Amino acid sequence: MSEAVRIAVLASGGGSNFQALVDRFQGPDSPEREVVGVIASREGAGVLDRARRAGVASAVSPPASTSDGAAIFLRRTLDEWRSDIVVLAGYMKLVPEAVVRAYRGRILNIHPALLPSFGGQGMYGARVHRAVIDAGVRITGATVHFVDEAYDRGPILCQWPVPVLAGDTPESVAARVLTVEHRILPAAVEALASGAVRLEADRRVRWVREWFETETFTNREG
Ligand code: GAR
């Protein structure tokens, strides 16, 4: 039997997206995928409790004084875990360039809006949903994209829309978007793990096989 595809996660918060990955890939129904570890960007992040409960390895990045220090720690840990795919699931830091280079085409991020709108540095969590409401947009959503050297900029793999309703607050939009995130993130990871999608050298997303998990909006012609 071929070895399982090894999935590592980077997270900063409560880790509900990490949990969605564990629920989908950990266990006897999914022997070909394995969530091998989570790196939290800070001590006390809720994702660490979830990892403990799920029996998944965890590490906390030391408060690195230099970006080189952060890069070395991340590379070493991800390499030790023999990670095939790296998933940013609520990760609030910029991934160091050396890590992006090492994992290009194998590193994904989920963002709680329809990129390229409402992304970039400082746009995370409730701030995204506040900006969405303030702008008066009627449709927001969730995006999974390949990670490159800038915040929220890499090629988009899939998106799903979510309505913004009268009377919405950042919290109510966040909750509605989050349920969609929990669906499209595991779907996107499975697409990458199975080889249904890949990042081509020209930095385009190419769907190489018909993808049947069609509850996500994808650009299948690439
Ligand atoms: C999620 O909504 C995720 O999309 C967002 O943080 C939340 C983490 O929730 N990420 C960003 O804003 C990154 N720019 P979780 O810890 O429950 O998965």
Short mmCIF file of C-alpha atoms and ligand atoms in Angstrom, two decimals:
data_model
loop_
_atom_site.label_atom_id
_atom_site.label_comp_id
_atom_site.label_asym_id
_atom_site.label_seq_id
_atom_site.Cartn_x
_atom_site.Cartn_y
_atom_site.Cartn_z
CA MET A 1 0.00 0.00 0.00
CA SER A 2 1.34 3.45 -0.82
CA GLU A 3 2.13 5.78 2.05
CA ALA A 4 -0.46 8.26 3.28
CA VAL A 5 -0.32 11.88 2.13
CA ARG A 6 0.97 13.78 5.16
CA ILE A 7 -0.86 17.02 6.01
CA ALA A 8 0.63 19.61 8.39
CA VAL A 9 -1.34 22.62 9.66
CA LEU A 10 -0.29 26.11 10.76
CA ALA A 11 -2.80 27.92 12.99
CA SER A 12 -3.10 30.81 15.42
CA GLY A 13 -6.56 30.56 16.93
CA GLY A 14 -9.31 28.26 18.07
CA GLY A 15 -8.65 25.76 15.31
CA SER A 16 -12.14 24.94 14.02
CA ASN A 17 -10.68 24.58 10.52
CA PHE A 18 -7.97 22.29 11.89
CA GLN A 19 -10.79 20.27 13.46
CA ALA A 20 -12.57 20.04 10.09
CA LEU A 21 -9.38 18.55 8.61
CA VAL A 22 -9.02 16.10 11.50
CA ASP A 23 -12.68 15.07 11.18
CA ARG A 24 -12.27 14.48 7.47
CA PHE A 25 -8.85 12.83 7.32
CA GLN A 26 -8.06 11.25 10.67
CA GLY A 27 -9.37 7.78 11.23
CA PRO A 28 -9.99 4.45 9.55
CA ASP A 29 -12.15 5.88 6.73
CA SER A 30 -9.23 7.87 5.38
CA PRO A 31 -6.12 5.68 5.52
CA GLU A 32 -4.51 7.49 2.58
CA ARG A 33 -4.35 10.89 4.32
CA GLU A 34 -2.91 11.79 7.68
CA VAL A 35 -2.91 15.02 9.69
CA VAL A 36 0.62 14.76 11.06
CA GLY A 37 0.91 17.89 13.18
CA VAL A 38 -0.06 21.47 13.88
CA ILE A 39 2.25 24.40 14.50
CA ALA A 40 0.62 27.15 16.57
CA SER A 41 1.99 30.66 16.28
CA ARG A 42 1.49 31.24 20.01
CA GLU A 43 1.21 29.43 23.34
CA GLY A 44 -2.36 29.06 24.54
CA ALA A 45 -3.94 28.90 21.08
CA GLY A 46 -7.12 26.81 21.28
CA VAL A 47 -5.91 24.68 18.39
CA LEU A 48 -3.37 23.09 20.76
CA ASP A 49 -6.17 21.61 22.90
CA ARG A 50 -7.85 20.27 19.80
CA ALA A 51 -4.56 18.67 18.70
CA ARG A 52 -4.13 17.02 22.10
CA ARG A 53 -7.67 15.64 22.01
CA ALA A 54 -7.18 14.35 18.47
CA GLY A 55 -3.81 12.77 19.29
CA VAL A 56 -2.06 14.94 16.69
CA ALA A 57 1.49 16.22 17.29
CA SER A 58 1.89 19.93 17.96
CA ALA A 59 4.58 22.57 18.23
CA VAL A 60 4.60 26.26 19.09
CA SER A 61 6.79 28.64 17.12
CA PRO A 62 9.17 30.42 19.46
CA PRO A 63 8.73 34.19 19.43
CA ALA A 64 11.43 34.52 16.79
CA SER A 65 13.51 37.65 16.95
CA THR A 66 14.32 37.38 13.24
CA SER A 67 12.36 36.11 10.27
CA ASP A 68 15.31 33.74 9.60
CA GLY A 69 14.70 32.17 13.02
CA ALA A 70 11.02 31.65 12.21
CA ALA A 71 11.88 30.17 8.82
CA ILE A 72 14.36 27.71 10.31
CA PHE A 73 11.90 26.57 12.97
CA LEU A 74 9.06 26.10 10.50
CA ARG A 75 11.19 24.32 7.90
CA ARG A 76 12.74 22.01 10.46
CA THR A 77 9.41 21.06 12.04
CA LEU A 78 7.56 20.60 8.73
CA ASP A 79 10.46 18.54 7.35
CA GLU A 80 10.66 16.41 10.52
CA TRP A 81 7.00 15.58 10.10
CA ARG A 82 7.73 14.72 6.43
CA SER A 83 4.87 17.01 5.42
CA ASP A 84 3.56 16.63 1.88
CA ILE A 85 0.95 19.38 2.18
CA VAL A 86 0.91 22.41 4.49
CA VAL A 87 -2.40 24.09 5.35
CA LEU A 88 -2.74 27.56 6.85
CA ALA A 89 -5.95 27.27 8.87
CA GLY A 90 -6.42 30.60 10.61
CA TYR A 91 -2.70 31.45 10.57
CA MET A 92 -2.13 35.14 11.20
CA LYS A 93 1.55 35.44 10.29
CA LEU A 94 3.33 35.83 7.01
CA VAL A 95 4.95 32.55 5.95
CA PRO A 96 8.71 33.13 5.52
CA GLU A 97 9.91 33.08 1.92
CA ALA A 98 12.16 30.06 2.45
CA VAL A 99 9.14 28.02 3.55
CA VAL A 100 7.00 29.23 0.64
CA ARG A 101 9.82 28.26 -1.75
CA ALA A 102 10.27 24.82 -0.20
CA TYR A 103 6.54 24.01 -0.31
CA ARG A 104 5.38 25.97 -3.36
CA GLY A 105 2.36 24.30 -4.90
CA ARG A 106 1.85 22.27 -1.74
CA ILE A 107 0.87 25.04 0.69
CA LEU A 108 -2.70 26.34 0.96
CA ASN A 109 -4.43 29.09 2.92
CA ILE A 110 -8.08 29.60 3.76
CA HIS A 111 -9.37 33.17 3.90
CA PRO A 112 -12.83 34.21 5.15
CA ALA A 113 -13.79 36.44 2.18
CA LEU A 114 -13.85 36.35 -1.62
CA LEU A 115 -10.27 37.22 -2.54
CA PRO A 116 -8.82 39.36 -4.00
CA SER A 117 -11.25 41.58 -2.04
CA PHE A 118 -10.88 42.02 1.71
CA GLY A 119 -7.46 40.39 1.99
CA GLY A 120 -3.90 41.45 2.70
CA GLN A 121 -1.91 42.38 5.75
CA GLY A 122 -4.03 43.06 8.83
CA MET A 123 -7.14 41.49 7.25
CA TYR A 124 -7.93 38.54 9.44
CA GLY A 125 -10.78 37.27 11.57
CA ALA A 126 -13.41 39.83 12.62
CA ARG A 127 -11.60 42.66 10.80
CA VAL A 128 -12.41 41.03 7.47
CA HIS A 129 -16.10 40.74 8.29
CA ARG A 130 -16.25 44.30 9.68
CA ALA A 131 -14.74 45.60 6.40
CA VAL A 132 -17.24 43.52 4.39
CA ILE A 133 -20.19 45.03 6.31
CA ASP A 134 -18.77 48.56 6.16
CA ALA A 135 -18.33 48.28 2.38
CA GLY A 136 -21.97 47.25 1.98
CA VAL A 137 -21.23 44.21 -0.16
CA ARG A 138 -24.10 41.74 -0.48
CA ILE A 139 -21.99 38.65 -1.14
CA THR A 140 -18.93 37.54 0.79
CA GLY A 141 -17.59 34.01 1.09
CA ALA A 142 -14.54 31.84 1.62
CA THR A 143 -11.47 31.28 -0.55
CA VAL A 144 -8.79 28.61 -0.60
CA HIS A 145 -5.64 29.63 -2.45
CA PHE A 146 -2.04 28.56 -2.93
CA VAL A 147 0.30 30.53 -0.68
CA ASP A 148 2.93 32.80 -2.18
CA GLU A 149 5.20 35.44 -0.67
CA ALA A 150 2.43 37.99 0.07
CA TYR A 151 -0.59 37.84 2.37
CA ASP A 152 -3.70 36.41 0.66
CA ARG A 153 -2.36 36.87 -2.88
CA GLY A 154 -1.54 33.42 -4.32
CA PRO A 155 -3.48 31.65 -7.08
CA ILE A 156 -7.05 30.75 -6.13
CA LEU A 157 -8.07 27.11 -5.96
CA CYS A 158 -11.72 27.39 -4.94
CA GLN A 159 -14.32 29.76 -3.53
CA TRP A 160 -17.84 29.63 -2.21
CA PRO A 161 -20.23 32.58 -1.76
CA VAL A 162 -22.10 33.54 1.41
CA PRO A 163 -24.81 36.24 1.57
CA VAL A 164 -24.51 39.28 3.83
CA LEU A 165 -27.94 39.92 5.36
CA ALA A 166 -29.61 43.00 6.80
CA GLY A 167 -28.69 43.37 10.45
CA ASP A 168 -25.58 41.22 10.17
CA THR A 169 -22.73 41.80 12.60
CA PRO A 170 -19.10 40.71 12.09
CA GLU A 171 -19.89 37.78 14.40
CA SER A 172 -22.94 36.62 12.46
CA VAL A 173 -21.10 36.88 9.12
CA ALA A 174 -18.11 35.05 10.60
CA ALA A 175 -20.30 32.18 11.77
CA ARG A 176 -22.00 31.84 8.38
CA VAL A 177 -18.68 31.95 6.52
CA LEU A 178 -17.04 29.51 8.94
CA THR A 179 -19.53 26.72 8.18
CA VAL A 180 -18.58 27.10 4.52
CA GLU A 181 -14.86 27.11 5.36
CA HIS A 182 -15.26 23.80 7.13
CA ARG A 183 -16.63 22.32 3.91
CA ILE A 184 -14.34 23.81 1.28
CA LEU A 185 -11.02 23.49 3.13
CA PRO A 186 -11.08 19.68 3.43
CA ALA A 187 -12.41 19.50 -0.16
CA ALA A 188 -9.52 21.63 -1.44
CA VAL A 189 -6.94 19.63 0.51
CA GLU A 190 -8.38 16.40 -0.87
CA ALA A 191 -8.22 17.80 -4.42
CA LEU A 192 -4.54 18.61 -3.96
CA ALA A 193 -3.73 15.33 -2.18
CA SER A 194 -5.42 13.26 -4.88
CA GLY A 195 -3.68 15.12 -7.70
CA ALA A 196 -6.92 16.52 -9.10
CA VAL A 197 -5.45 20.01 -8.98
CA ARG A 198 -1.94 21.37 -9.14
CA LEU A 199 -0.07 24.63 -9.42
CA GLU A 200 1.70 24.96 -12.74
CA ALA A 201 5.05 26.65 -13.22
CA ASP A 202 3.35 29.67 -14.71
CA ARG A 203 1.58 29.96 -11.37
CA ARG A 204 -1.76 28.99 -12.77
CA VAL A 205 -4.11 26.59 -11.01
CA ARG A 206 -4.65 23.59 -13.27
CA TRP A 207 -7.42 21.06 -12.71
CA VAL A 208 -5.94 17.92 -14.20
CA ARG A 209 -8.82 15.59 -13.51
CA GLU A 210 -12.54 16.02 -13.39
CA TRP A 211 -13.30 16.88 -9.82
CA PHE A 212 -16.45 15.40 -8.45
CA GLU A 213 -16.55 17.09 -5.09
CA THR A 214 -18.49 19.89 -6.66
CA GLU A 215 -19.90 21.66 -3.64
CA THR A 216 -17.04 24.09 -4.25
CA PHE A 217 -16.75 26.65 -7.04
CA THR A 218 -13.64 25.86 -8.97
CA ASN A 219 -12.24 27.02 -12.25
CA ARG A 220 -11.83 23.60 -13.79
CA GLU A 221 -10.51 24.78 -17.13
CA GLY A 222 -7.61 26.31 -15.20
C1 GAR B 1 -11.03 31.49 9.91
O1 GAR B 1 -12.18 32.21 9.61
C2 GAR B 1 -9.98 31.71 8.84
O2 GAR B 1 -10.50 31.81 7.54
C3 GAR B 1 -9.40 33.02 9.29
O3 GAR B 1 -9.28 32.89 10.67
C4 GAR B 1 -10.35 32.05 11.15
C5 GAR B 1 -9.74 30.97 12.01
O4 GAR B 1 -10.73 30.20 12.62
N1 GAR B 1 -8.15 33.30 8.63
C6 GAR B 1 -7.77 34.52 8.30
O5 GAR B 1 -8.42 35.52 8.55
C7 GAR B 1 -6.42 34.58 7.58
N2 GAR B 1 -6.28 35.81 6.88
P1 GAR B 1 -10.37 28.79 13.26
O6 GAR B 1 -9.17 29.01 14.18
O7 GAR B 1 -11.60 28.43 14.04
O8 GAR B 1 -10.08 27.82 12.15
#
